[in-house]
Amino acid sequence: MTATATPSHAAARSLRGSPWATLVAISFGVMMVALDGTIVAVANPAIGRDLQASLAELQWVTHGYLLGLAVFLITAGKLGDRFGYRRMYLVGVVGFVVASVAIALSSGVVLLVAFRILQGIFGAVLSPAAMGLLRTSFPPERLGRAFGLFGSLLSAANAAGPIAGGLLVSAFGWQAAFLINVPVGAVALGLGLWLLATDRPDTTRARFDLTGVALLTVAIFSLVWALVEAPGAGWTAAVTLAPLAVFAVFGAAFVLWERRPADPLLPLAIFRNPSVSIGVVLMLLMALSLIGSLFFVTFYLQGVLGLSPTRAGMFLLPLMAMMGIASPLAGRLLDRVGAKIPTIAGLLSSAFGLFLLSRLDTDTAFAFVAVAFLLLGAGLSLVMTGATAAIVGNVPVRLAGVASGMQQSAMQLGGSLGTAVLGAVMSMTIIATLPGHYRAADLAAPGAGELAAMQSTVAQGGAVVPEGADAALTQAVTAASHAAFLDGMHLAFGIAAAVMALAAALALLMRPGTAGAGQAEPVAHV
């Protein structure tokens, strides 16, 4: 007699490895990583008080995570291609949770930063593997929808980070901001073991490209280090120029080396596809404009307008809400018409939104800010979904992990570059215009030494008021400082808008068609 499966077992088998089950399974893992990227900003002040950390040490609580994440993304993506996305995803989830617990138990800031670097490395293991699972599970005609929903999950997690962080830190202390990853990670692990099908990658290929890993690791580490140091030390300081030189040497060596191995870490031939190459550049430019310019919005809202953190968050709500709503719609649109037209439309919408933000003043109405953020949110949803589809959807399935790592590296590095470059623009503008605003208010213009000391405070929306100043003097100094801040912010947002517009022109060179059209094409050596 032939044995038959019970309905429950049959349903379990049909559910395991199905596209939507895969999306549900990986959602908790990727949201955990995204949540942790923003939640720490709320926890930092409490960490500083509890561990008696300096400002520089607290900055490394954030920078350490960025280093671990950015340096290892492409290598981790290749590991997923080589040893299986499911396996690497589960390793990433477990490692991320263990590192989070170690952070919460840290008794000193040095140990905490070390575990933050480790947490970033496991986040790098998890993220490309999740995207690889998505790429291999969905058919080409549904990839856009999958990427759109994926982007919506990330937007929701990023938006929830500051809110959840504030509640957890206020109620239980800064450790709770990291211990929240334990229950979330447990759900991610359980769903992963249950719903993710075992993929069987080809492990019979040539030896792993360890030389390429070493060269790329040093190159990206040096670049991130330089971008971290540049805002404080300056672009001409030795601590900035030396790692940039190391990046140039090792980056060039990596490109030359990758032509040699039988199975290179990053096959350069994938860049022959214009959509892949342009998608990487667009992702970098998008992150540069968005993260670099929005870095100053919080200072504007709280410093210049004097809003509380809660009210400042309300101003940002239209941006986050629009990204969460528009991303799935963008994915459906990509499945119908391809990535080119939606990406161009998104870049133009983002450029216009950034241009409107470059017109902000001390009496700007909430409705004006909301319209700008709605345009920006809708545009970014189209750009992020389109660029992701262009990169990950136009490489062979067997390279989905390394393509995802490359896409996320471009986003991380673009954000760091934008913060450093637009931060420098902000600083130079303040130094150039602040004396004029002082003179216009009948105040004695600060000298060069005073300007250097005042610049950091003014760039954060504050003012350096002389001790014992009366109300009239305080008001005059504050108004002059805010005027200089707005000069810098207007220029930074204007540059960001111009970058988006130039990116739209570049997107005209993308190939039409849906993502995944070339997935079966082999990748040969360059």
PDB file of C-alpha atoms in Angstrom, residues 278-291 347 354 383 410-411 414-415 417 496 499-500 502-504 506:
ATOM      1  CA  ILE A 278      24.805  52.165 -13.346  1.00  0.00           C
ATOM      2  CA  GLY A 279      22.783  50.631 -10.498  1.00  0.00           C
ATOM      3  CA  VAL A 280      25.871  50.594  -8.254  1.00  0.00           C
ATOM      4  CA  VAL A 281      26.637  54.237  -9.044  1.00  0.00           C
ATOM      5  CA  LEU A 282      23.001  55.245  -8.504  1.00  0.00           C
ATOM      6  CA  MET A 283      22.894  53.485  -5.132  1.00  0.00           C
ATOM      7  CA  LEU A 284      26.059  55.320  -4.058  1.00  0.00           C
ATOM      8  CA  LEU A 285      24.785  58.716  -5.269  1.00  0.00           C
ATOM      9  CA  MET A 286      21.368  58.166  -3.696  1.00  0.00           C
ATOM     10  CA  ALA A 287      22.906  57.347  -0.308  1.00  0.00           C
ATOM     11  CA  LEU A 288      25.329  60.281  -0.614  1.00  0.00           C
ATOM     12  CA  SER A 289      22.488  62.726  -1.228  1.00  0.00           C
ATOM     13  CA  LEU A 290      19.981  61.275   1.230  1.00  0.00           C
ATOM     14  CA  ILE A 291      22.087  60.373   4.265  1.00  0.00           C
ATOM     15  CA  LEU A 347      15.474  60.454  -8.998  1.00  0.00           C
ATOM     16  CA  LEU A 354      15.678  68.011  -1.839  1.00  0.00           C
ATOM     17  CA  VAL A 383      15.261  54.588  -6.699  1.00  0.00           C
ATOM     18  CA  ALA A 410      27.612  51.092  -2.215  1.00  0.00           C
ATOM     19  CA  MET A 411      24.821  52.304   0.055  1.00  0.00           C
ATOM     20  CA  GLY A 414      27.691  56.500  -0.153  1.00  0.00           C
ATOM     21  CA  GLY A 415      26.171  57.455   3.192  1.00  0.00           C
ATOM     22  CA  LEU A 417      30.874  59.855   1.816  1.00  0.00           C
ATOM     23  CA  ALA A 496      22.297  66.909  -2.953  1.00  0.00           C
ATOM     24  CA  VAL A 499      23.533  65.095  -7.537  1.00  0.00           C
ATOM     25  CA  MET A 500      20.095  63.465  -7.798  1.00  0.00           C
ATOM     26  CA  LEU A 502      22.716  64.214 -12.523  1.00  0.00           C
ATOM     27  CA  ALA A 503      21.944  60.662 -11.418  1.00  0.00           C
ATOM     28  CA  ALA A 504      18.649  60.856 -13.347  1.00  0.00           C
ATOM     29  CA  LEU A 506      22.893  58.756 -15.844  1.00  0.00           C
TER      30      LEU A 506
END
